[in-house]
C-alpha cells in the first residue's frame, strides 16, 4: 500500500511517498476505507514550514480531510456497509459537547496519521455519509473548511436572515462562509485583492466587495457599508495581520470569530478597539454534529464546493507547492484512487 509521510518538518521537500506500508485491517467498531480524495488546508503546509502554532511530530501521514468508499467493516459496525461513501471528521474523537482539552493530541497529520494514503481504518463514529449529489473530490473539501465556516456562522447565536457577515479573501473557509451565509439569507461583505476574485465572490453571493489593497482601512469601509452600525459576524482567517481591521468592522453587539493565521505580520491591536465588539470567539473546526449539520445545509442549499485544482496522487508534492504559492481560489484536492 502507498502512503505519503513527512519524514521531517523542515520544508515541503520532506514529503515522501512510501510504497510498502502495511495493509490496515478493521477491528471491532472500525471501518476499512478506500480513500478516494483528500483536500489540503493551510495547516498542512504550516506544519512542515514551521509556522504552525502548536507542537507537531514528524513522520506522520499528512492531511486531515478525506472522502472515501467503505471496503469492509469490523465486528459490531452497524452504521455503514461496504460500498457506502463517507467523509471523515476533522476531530475523530470530538463527537459532541465541550471541546476536549486534549483535542490537538488527536489531530491528523500532527500526532496521528492523516488521509494521504490509499487505504485507512477509522472508527465508525469518525466518518459520516457523503450525500449522493457530491463527488468524492467535493466531499473531501467539507471536513475542515466547510465545517469551520458553519461553526463560525451557526453559534452560539446563529446568523439569521438580514444579519451582515464579513469574510476575508477567497480561501476555502472564506468561500464556504460566503456560500453558507448567503443560503441563510445574510448580507455579505467580502474582502479580496483583485477584481477577478471580486467577481467570483459576487457570483457566490457577496453583496459588497472591498479590495483591501486599495482600501487599507477596510474595517472602517465595511462598517460604513452597514450605515455605521458594524457587521454582525466577522469570519476572521487572517489572524495577526487582519484582527485590528476586523475589530473596527464589528458592531458593538457583533462577534469576531477567530479561525486562521494566514497573515503573520502583526500591525498590533489598539486596546480601545476591544471595547467596540461584544464577543471574540475562537473555533477549532467543530464536533461531529457540526459536520453533520454543515453537510445537510450544503446538500439542501445545493452548494457546490469551489475547487481550484485537482492533482493526481503521484503529483501530491505539486499540490502542496500549489497551495503554498497562495494563488489558489477555493480548495486544492488530491485524488487518491
mmCIF file of N, CA, C and O in Angstrom, residues 169-237:
data_model
loop_
_atom_site.group_PDB
_atom_site.id
_atom_site.type_symbol
_atom_site.label_atom_id
_atom_site.label_comp_id
_atom_site.label_asym_id
_atom_site.label_seq_id
_atom_site.Cartn_x
_atom_site.Cartn_y
_atom_site.Cartn_z
ATOM 1 N N UNK A 169 -10.976 37.311 1.892
ATOM 2 C CA UNK A 169 -10.266 36.562 0.871
ATOM 3 C C UNK A 169 -11.089 35.476 0.215
ATOM 4 O O UNK A 169 -12.315 35.390 0.356
ATOM 5 N N UNK A 170 -10.370 34.596 -0.514
ATOM 6 C CA UNK A 170 -11.024 33.545 -1.298
ATOM 7 C C UNK A 170 -10.448 32.166 -0.991
ATOM 8 O O UNK A 170 -10.413 31.289 -1.853
ATOM 9 N N UNK A 171 -10.007 31.969 0.237
ATOM 10 C CA UNK A 171 -9.589 30.640 0.660
ATOM 11 C C UNK A 171 -10.797 29.764 0.938
ATOM 12 O O UNK A 171 -11.953 30.196 0.847
ATOM 13 N N UNK A 172 -10.539 28.512 1.301
ATOM 14 C CA UNK A 172 -11.611 27.553 1.471
ATOM 15 C C UNK A 172 -12.644 27.950 2.511
ATOM 16 O O UNK A 172 -13.854 27.913 2.248
ATOM 17 N N UNK A 173 -12.217 28.335 3.719
ATOM 18 C CA UNK A 173 -13.159 28.704 4.772
ATOM 19 C C UNK A 173 -13.970 29.927 4.359
ATOM 20 O O UNK A 173 -15.195 29.962 4.527
ATOM 21 N N UNK A 174 -13.307 30.920 3.801
ATOM 22 C CA UNK A 174 -13.991 32.164 3.443
ATOM 23 C C UNK A 174 -15.032 31.942 2.354
ATOM 24 O O UNK A 174 -16.142 32.486 2.422
ATOM 25 N N UNK A 175 -14.706 31.153 1.349
ATOM 26 C CA UNK A 175 -15.670 30.900 0.285
ATOM 27 C C UNK A 175 -16.865 30.112 0.812
ATOM 28 O O UNK A 175 -18.020 30.423 0.488
ATOM 29 N N UNK A 176 -16.621 29.105 1.638
ATOM 30 C CA UNK A 176 -17.750 28.383 2.229
ATOM 31 C C UNK A 176 -18.586 29.312 3.104
ATOM 32 O O UNK A 176 -19.819 29.192 3.150
ATOM 33 N N UNK A 177 -17.948 30.242 3.818
ATOM 34 C CA UNK A 177 -18.695 31.178 4.650
ATOM 35 C C UNK A 177 -19.605 32.052 3.790
ATOM 36 O O UNK A 177 -20.748 32.328 4.174
ATOM 37 N N UNK A 178 -19.103 32.490 2.637
ATOM 38 C CA UNK A 178 -19.937 33.268 1.722
ATOM 39 C C UNK A 178 -21.131 32.441 1.256
ATOM 40 O O UNK A 178 -22.289 32.889 1.283
ATOM 41 N N UNK A 179 -20.866 31.217 0.813
ATOM 42 C CA UNK A 179 -21.933 30.371 0.287
ATOM 43 C C UNK A 179 -22.968 30.028 1.351
ATOM 44 O O UNK A 179 -24.182 30.077 1.100
ATOM 45 N N UNK A 180 -22.513 29.677 2.538
ATOM 46 C CA UNK A 180 -23.434 29.284 3.604
ATOM 47 C C UNK A 180 -24.214 30.482 4.140
ATOM 48 O O UNK A 180 -25.426 30.382 4.381
ATOM 49 N N UNK A 181 -23.528 31.603 4.336
ATOM 50 C CA UNK A 181 -24.219 32.787 4.838
ATOM 51 C C UNK A 181 -25.254 33.280 3.828
ATOM 52 O O UNK A 181 -26.342 33.723 4.209
ATOM 53 N N UNK A 182 -24.924 33.195 2.560
ATOM 54 C CA UNK A 182 -25.890 33.567 1.518
ATOM 55 C C UNK A 182 -27.111 32.658 1.582
ATOM 56 O O UNK A 182 -28.258 33.117 1.467
ATOM 57 N N UNK A 183 -26.882 31.368 1.780
ATOM 58 C CA UNK A 183 -28.001 30.421 1.883
ATOM 59 C C UNK A 183 -28.865 30.710 3.108
ATOM 60 O O UNK A 183 -30.073 30.440 3.094
ATOM 61 N N UNK A 184 -28.272 31.280 4.154
ATOM 62 C CA UNK A 184 -29.016 31.613 5.363
ATOM 63 C C UNK A 184 -29.741 32.947 5.261
ATOM 64 O O UNK A 184 -30.480 33.326 6.175
ATOM 65 N N UNK A 185 -29.531 33.676 4.174
ATOM 66 C CA UNK A 185 -30.209 34.954 3.978
ATOM 67 C C UNK A 185 -29.484 36.148 4.532
ATOM 68 O O UNK A 185 -30.068 37.231 4.675
ATOM 69 N N UNK A 186 -28.192 36.000 4.844
ATOM 70 C CA UNK A 186 -27.422 37.112 5.387
ATOM 71 C C UNK A 186 -26.955 38.044 4.280
ATOM 72 O O UNK A 186 -26.886 37.675 3.100
ATOM 73 N N UNK A 187 -26.622 39.256 4.666
ATOM 74 C CA UNK A 187 -25.964 40.197 3.760
ATOM 75 C C UNK A 187 -24.474 39.970 3.857
ATOM 76 O O UNK A 187 -23.930 39.863 4.961
ATOM 77 N N UNK A 188 -23.794 39.898 2.721
ATOM 78 C CA UNK A 188 -22.376 39.541 2.686
ATOM 79 C C UNK A 188 -21.506 40.703 2.249
ATOM 80 O O UNK A 188 -21.737 41.314 1.199
ATOM 81 N N UNK A 189 -20.469 40.986 3.046
ATOM 82 C CA UNK A 189 -19.400 41.901 2.663
ATOM 83 C C UNK A 189 -18.120 41.074 2.629
ATOM 84 O O UNK A 189 -17.785 40.408 3.609
ATOM 85 N N UNK A 190 -17.413 41.087 1.513
ATOM 86 C CA UNK A 190 -16.207 40.271 1.361
ATOM 87 C C UNK A 190 -15.027 41.140 0.988
ATOM 88 O O UNK A 190 -15.161 42.080 0.200
ATOM 89 N N UNK A 191 -13.865 40.824 1.553
ATOM 90 C CA UNK A 191 -12.635 41.500 1.140
ATOM 91 C C UNK A 191 -11.868 40.582 0.200
ATOM 92 O O UNK A 191 -11.940 39.355 0.298
ATOM 93 N N UNK A 192 -11.131 41.199 -0.715
ATOM 94 C CA UNK A 192 -10.314 40.424 -1.641
ATOM 95 C C UNK A 192 -9.223 41.324 -2.198
ATOM 96 O O UNK A 192 -9.129 42.498 -1.827
ATOM 97 N N UNK A 193 -8.413 40.778 -3.111
ATOM 98 C CA UNK A 193 -7.254 41.526 -3.604
ATOM 99 C C UNK A 193 -7.291 41.779 -5.095
ATOM 100 O O UNK A 193 -6.346 42.357 -5.635
ATOM 101 N N UNK A 194 -8.345 41.372 -5.800
ATOM 102 C CA UNK A 194 -8.381 41.578 -7.246
ATOM 103 C C UNK A 194 -9.815 41.639 -7.738
ATOM 104 O O UNK A 194 -10.738 41.109 -7.099
ATOM 105 N N UNK A 195 -9.992 42.270 -8.895
ATOM 106 C CA UNK A 195 -11.324 42.395 -9.487
ATOM 107 C C UNK A 195 -11.880 41.030 -9.881
ATOM 108 O O UNK A 195 -13.076 40.762 -9.728
ATOM 109 N N UNK A 196 -11.008 40.149 -10.403
ATOM 110 C CA UNK A 196 -11.468 38.823 -10.829
ATOM 111 C C UNK A 196 -12.004 38.028 -9.637
ATOM 112 O O UNK A 196 -13.052 37.377 -9.720
ATOM 113 N N UNK A 197 -11.284 38.071 -8.516
ATOM 114 C CA UNK A 197 -11.758 37.376 -7.322
ATOM 115 C C UNK A 197 -13.040 38.013 -6.797
ATOM 116 O O UNK A 197 -13.937 37.326 -6.293
ATOM 117 N N UNK A 198 -13.123 39.333 -6.927
ATOM 118 C CA UNK A 198 -14.334 40.025 -6.517
ATOM 119 C C UNK A 198 -15.543 39.582 -7.321
ATOM 120 O O UNK A 198 -16.635 39.399 -6.780
ATOM 121 N N UNK A 199 -15.351 39.388 -8.624
ATOM 122 C CA UNK A 199 -16.444 38.907 -9.475
ATOM 123 C C UNK A 199 -16.920 37.528 -9.025
ATOM 124 O O UNK A 199 -18.123 37.255 -8.994
ATOM 125 N N UNK A 200 -15.964 36.640 -8.678
ATOM 126 C CA UNK A 200 -16.332 35.310 -8.210
ATOM 127 C C UNK A 200 -17.120 35.396 -6.909
ATOM 128 O O UNK A 200 -18.151 34.723 -6.746
ATOM 129 N N UNK A 201 -16.669 36.238 -5.992
ATOM 130 C CA UNK A 201 -17.348 36.368 -4.710
ATOM 131 C C UNK A 201 -18.780 36.877 -4.898
ATOM 132 O O UNK A 201 -19.700 36.419 -4.205
ATOM 133 N N UNK A 202 -18.970 37.785 -5.827
ATOM 134 C CA UNK A 202 -20.329 38.272 -6.094
ATOM 135 C C UNK A 202 -21.203 37.161 -6.662
ATOM 136 O O UNK A 202 -22.379 37.038 -6.294
ATOM 137 N N UNK A 203 -20.649 36.338 -7.532
ATOM 138 C CA UNK A 203 -21.412 35.223 -8.095
ATOM 139 C C UNK A 203 -21.818 34.226 -7.012
ATOM 140 O O UNK A 203 -22.869 33.590 -7.096
ATOM 141 N N UNK A 204 -20.980 34.108 -5.985
ATOM 142 C CA UNK A 204 -21.262 33.163 -4.906
ATOM 143 C C UNK A 204 -22.219 33.728 -3.862
ATOM 144 O O UNK A 204 -22.699 32.977 -3.013
ATOM 145 N N UNK A 205 -22.476 35.038 -3.925
ATOM 146 C CA UNK A 205 -23.450 35.606 -3.003
ATOM 147 C C UNK A 205 -23.041 36.875 -2.288
ATOM 148 O O UNK A 205 -23.846 37.440 -1.538
ATOM 149 N N UNK A 206 -21.817 37.371 -2.486
ATOM 150 C CA UNK A 206 -21.393 38.591 -1.806
ATOM 151 C C UNK A 206 -22.165 39.794 -2.338
ATOM 152 O O UNK A 206 -22.311 39.973 -3.548
ATOM 153 N N UNK A 207 -22.670 40.626 -1.428
ATOM 154 C CA UNK A 207 -23.396 41.838 -1.823
ATOM 155 C C UNK A 207 -22.451 43.011 -2.038
ATOM 156 O O UNK A 207 -22.708 43.875 -2.875
ATOM 157 N N UNK A 208 -21.376 43.055 -1.257
ATOM 158 C CA UNK A 208 -20.377 44.118 -1.367
ATOM 159 C C UNK A 208 -18.994 43.490 -1.340
ATOM 160 O O UNK A 208 -18.761 42.518 -0.609
ATOM 161 N N UNK A 209 -18.076 44.029 -2.134
ATOM 162 C CA UNK A 209 -16.697 43.546 -2.166
ATOM 163 C C UNK A 209 -15.763 44.723 -1.946
ATOM 164 O O UNK A 209 -15.913 45.773 -2.585
ATOM 165 N N UNK A 210 -14.802 44.551 -1.055
ATOM 166 C CA UNK A 210 -13.807 45.586 -0.766
ATOM 167 C C UNK A 210 -12.437 45.065 -1.168
ATOM 168 O O UNK A 210 -12.026 43.994 -0.731
ATOM 169 N N UNK A 211 -11.734 45.816 -2.008
ATOM 170 C CA UNK A 211 -10.357 45.481 -2.366
ATOM 171 C C UNK A 211 -9.448 46.000 -1.252
ATOM 172 O O UNK A 211 -9.261 47.210 -1.105
ATOM 173 N N UNK A 212 -8.894 45.072 -0.468
ATOM 174 C CA UNK A 212 -8.114 45.506 0.689
ATOM 175 C C UNK A 212 -6.764 46.098 0.309
ATOM 176 O O UNK A 212 -6.107 46.741 1.139
ATOM 177 N N UNK A 213 -6.338 45.895 -0.928
ATOM 178 C CA UNK A 213 -5.095 46.542 -1.366
ATOM 179 C C UNK A 213 -5.338 48.021 -1.656
ATOM 180 O O UNK A 213 -4.469 48.866 -1.388
ATOM 181 N N UNK A 214 -6.495 48.328 -2.199
ATOM 182 C CA UNK A 214 -6.839 49.723 -2.485
ATOM 183 C C UNK A 214 -7.380 50.434 -1.243
ATOM 184 O O UNK A 214 -7.204 51.639 -1.090
ATOM 185 N N UNK A 215 -8.055 49.704 -0.383
ATOM 186 C CA UNK A 215 -8.667 50.272 0.819
ATOM 187 C C UNK A 215 -8.050 49.609 2.035
ATOM 188 O O UNK A 215 -8.533 48.584 2.525
ATOM 189 N N UNK A 216 -6.956 50.176 2.521
ATOM 190 C CA UNK A 216 -6.256 49.559 3.640
ATOM 191 C C UNK A 216 -7.076 49.610 4.928
ATOM 192 O O UNK A 216 -6.971 48.715 5.766
ATOM 193 N N UNK A 217 -7.890 50.647 5.080
ATOM 194 C CA UNK A 217 -8.775 50.743 6.243
ATOM 195 C C UNK A 217 -10.115 50.097 5.894
ATOM 196 O O UNK A 217 -11.177 50.715 5.964
ATOM 197 N N UNK A 218 -10.047 48.820 5.531
ATOM 198 C CA UNK A 218 -11.267 48.150 5.075
ATOM 199 C C UNK A 218 -12.248 47.869 6.203
ATOM 200 O O UNK A 218 -13.446 47.687 5.975
ATOM 201 N N UNK A 219 -11.757 47.877 7.436
ATOM 202 C CA UNK A 219 -12.663 47.714 8.566
ATOM 203 C C UNK A 219 -13.637 48.873 8.660
ATOM 204 O O UNK A 219 -14.849 48.686 8.830
ATOM 205 N N UNK A 220 -13.110 50.093 8.527
ATOM 206 C CA UNK A 220 -13.966 51.279 8.555
ATOM 207 C C UNK A 220 -14.905 51.297 7.355
ATOM 208 O O UNK A 220 -16.069 51.703 7.474
ATOM 209 N N UNK A 221 -14.403 50.829 6.198
ATOM 210 C CA UNK A 221 -15.250 50.790 4.999
ATOM 211 C C UNK A 221 -16.400 49.807 5.180
ATOM 212 O O UNK A 221 -17.551 50.110 4.817
ATOM 213 N N UNK A 222 -16.117 48.655 5.743
ATOM 214 C CA UNK A 222 -17.174 47.674 5.976
ATOM 215 C C UNK A 222 -18.221 48.227 6.938
ATOM 216 O O UNK A 222 -19.431 48.046 6.734
ATOM 217 N N UNK A 223 -17.765 48.917 7.960
ATOM 218 C CA UNK A 223 -18.709 49.499 8.916
ATOM 219 C C UNK A 223 -19.570 50.555 8.253
ATOM 220 O O UNK A 223 -20.792 50.639 8.498
ATOM 221 N N UNK A 224 -18.958 51.345 7.378
ATOM 222 C CA UNK A 224 -19.720 52.372 6.663
ATOM 223 C C UNK A 224 -20.786 51.752 5.778
ATOM 224 O O UNK A 224 -21.882 52.318 5.604
ATOM 225 N N UNK A 225 -20.503 50.597 5.208
ATOM 226 C CA UNK A 225 -21.470 49.919 4.336
ATOM 227 C C UNK A 225 -22.683 49.411 5.103
ATOM 228 O O UNK A 225 -23.682 49.028 4.494
ATOM 229 N N UNK A 226 -22.588 49.379 6.432
ATOM 230 C CA UNK A 226 -23.735 48.982 7.261
ATOM 231 C C UNK A 226 -24.429 50.196 7.857
ATOM 232 O O UNK A 226 -25.226 50.050 8.784
ATOM 233 N N UNK A 227 -24.130 51.379 7.324
ATOM 234 C CA UNK A 227 -24.727 52.590 7.864
ATOM 235 C C UNK A 227 -24.114 53.020 9.181
ATOM 236 O O UNK A 227 -24.707 53.793 9.932
ATOM 237 N N UNK A 228 -22.920 52.524 9.465
ATOM 238 C CA UNK A 228 -22.215 52.905 10.680
ATOM 239 C C UNK A 228 -22.448 51.981 11.859
ATOM 240 O O UNK A 228 -21.800 52.122 12.902
ATOM 241 N N UNK A 229 -23.347 51.014 11.717
ATOM 242 C CA UNK A 229 -23.633 50.100 12.824
ATOM 243 C C UNK A 229 -22.538 49.076 13.031
ATOM 244 O O UNK A 229 -22.178 48.722 14.154
ATOM 245 N N UNK A 230 -21.989 48.530 11.948
ATOM 246 C CA UNK A 230 -20.994 47.467 12.022
ATOM 247 C C UNK A 230 -21.596 46.129 11.646
ATOM 248 O O UNK A 230 -22.818 45.968 11.591
ATOM 249 N N UNK A 231 -20.744 45.167 11.370
ATOM 250 C CA UNK A 231 -21.212 43.853 10.916
ATOM 251 C C UNK A 231 -21.511 42.960 12.120
ATOM 252 O O UNK A 231 -20.927 43.108 13.193
ATOM 253 N N UNK A 232 -22.413 42.006 11.908
ATOM 254 C CA UNK A 232 -22.821 41.112 12.992
ATOM 255 C C UNK A 232 -21.820 39.990 13.230
ATOM 256 O O UNK A 232 -21.681 39.504 14.343
ATOM 257 N N UNK A 233 -21.121 39.552 12.182
ATOM 258 C CA UNK A 233 -20.196 38.429 12.317
ATOM 259 C C UNK A 233 -19.022 38.646 11.379
ATOM 260 O O UNK A 233 -19.212 38.892 10.179
ATOM 261 N N UNK A 234 -17.807 38.556 11.903
ATOM 262 C CA UNK A 234 -16.593 38.598 11.100
ATOM 263 C C UNK A 234 -15.972 37.207 11.125
ATOM 264 O O UNK A 234 -15.685 36.672 12.202
ATOM 265 N N UNK A 235 -15.783 36.615 9.950
ATOM 266 C CA UNK A 235 -15.110 35.331 9.843
ATOM 267 C C UNK A 235 -13.626 35.639 9.640
ATOM 268 O O UNK A 235 -13.167 35.888 8.529
ATOM 269 N N UNK A 236 -12.892 35.646 10.735
ATOM 270 C CA UNK A 236 -11.518 36.153 10.792
ATOM 271 C C UNK A 236 -10.517 35.033 10.510
ATOM 272 O O UNK A 236 -10.266 34.177 11.361
ATOM 273 N N UNK A 237 -9.933 35.039 9.312
ATOM 274 C CA UNK A 237 -8.978 33.995 8.932
ATOM 275 C C UNK A 237 -7.554 34.512 8.816
ATOM 276 O O UNK A 237 -6.616 33.728 8.728
#
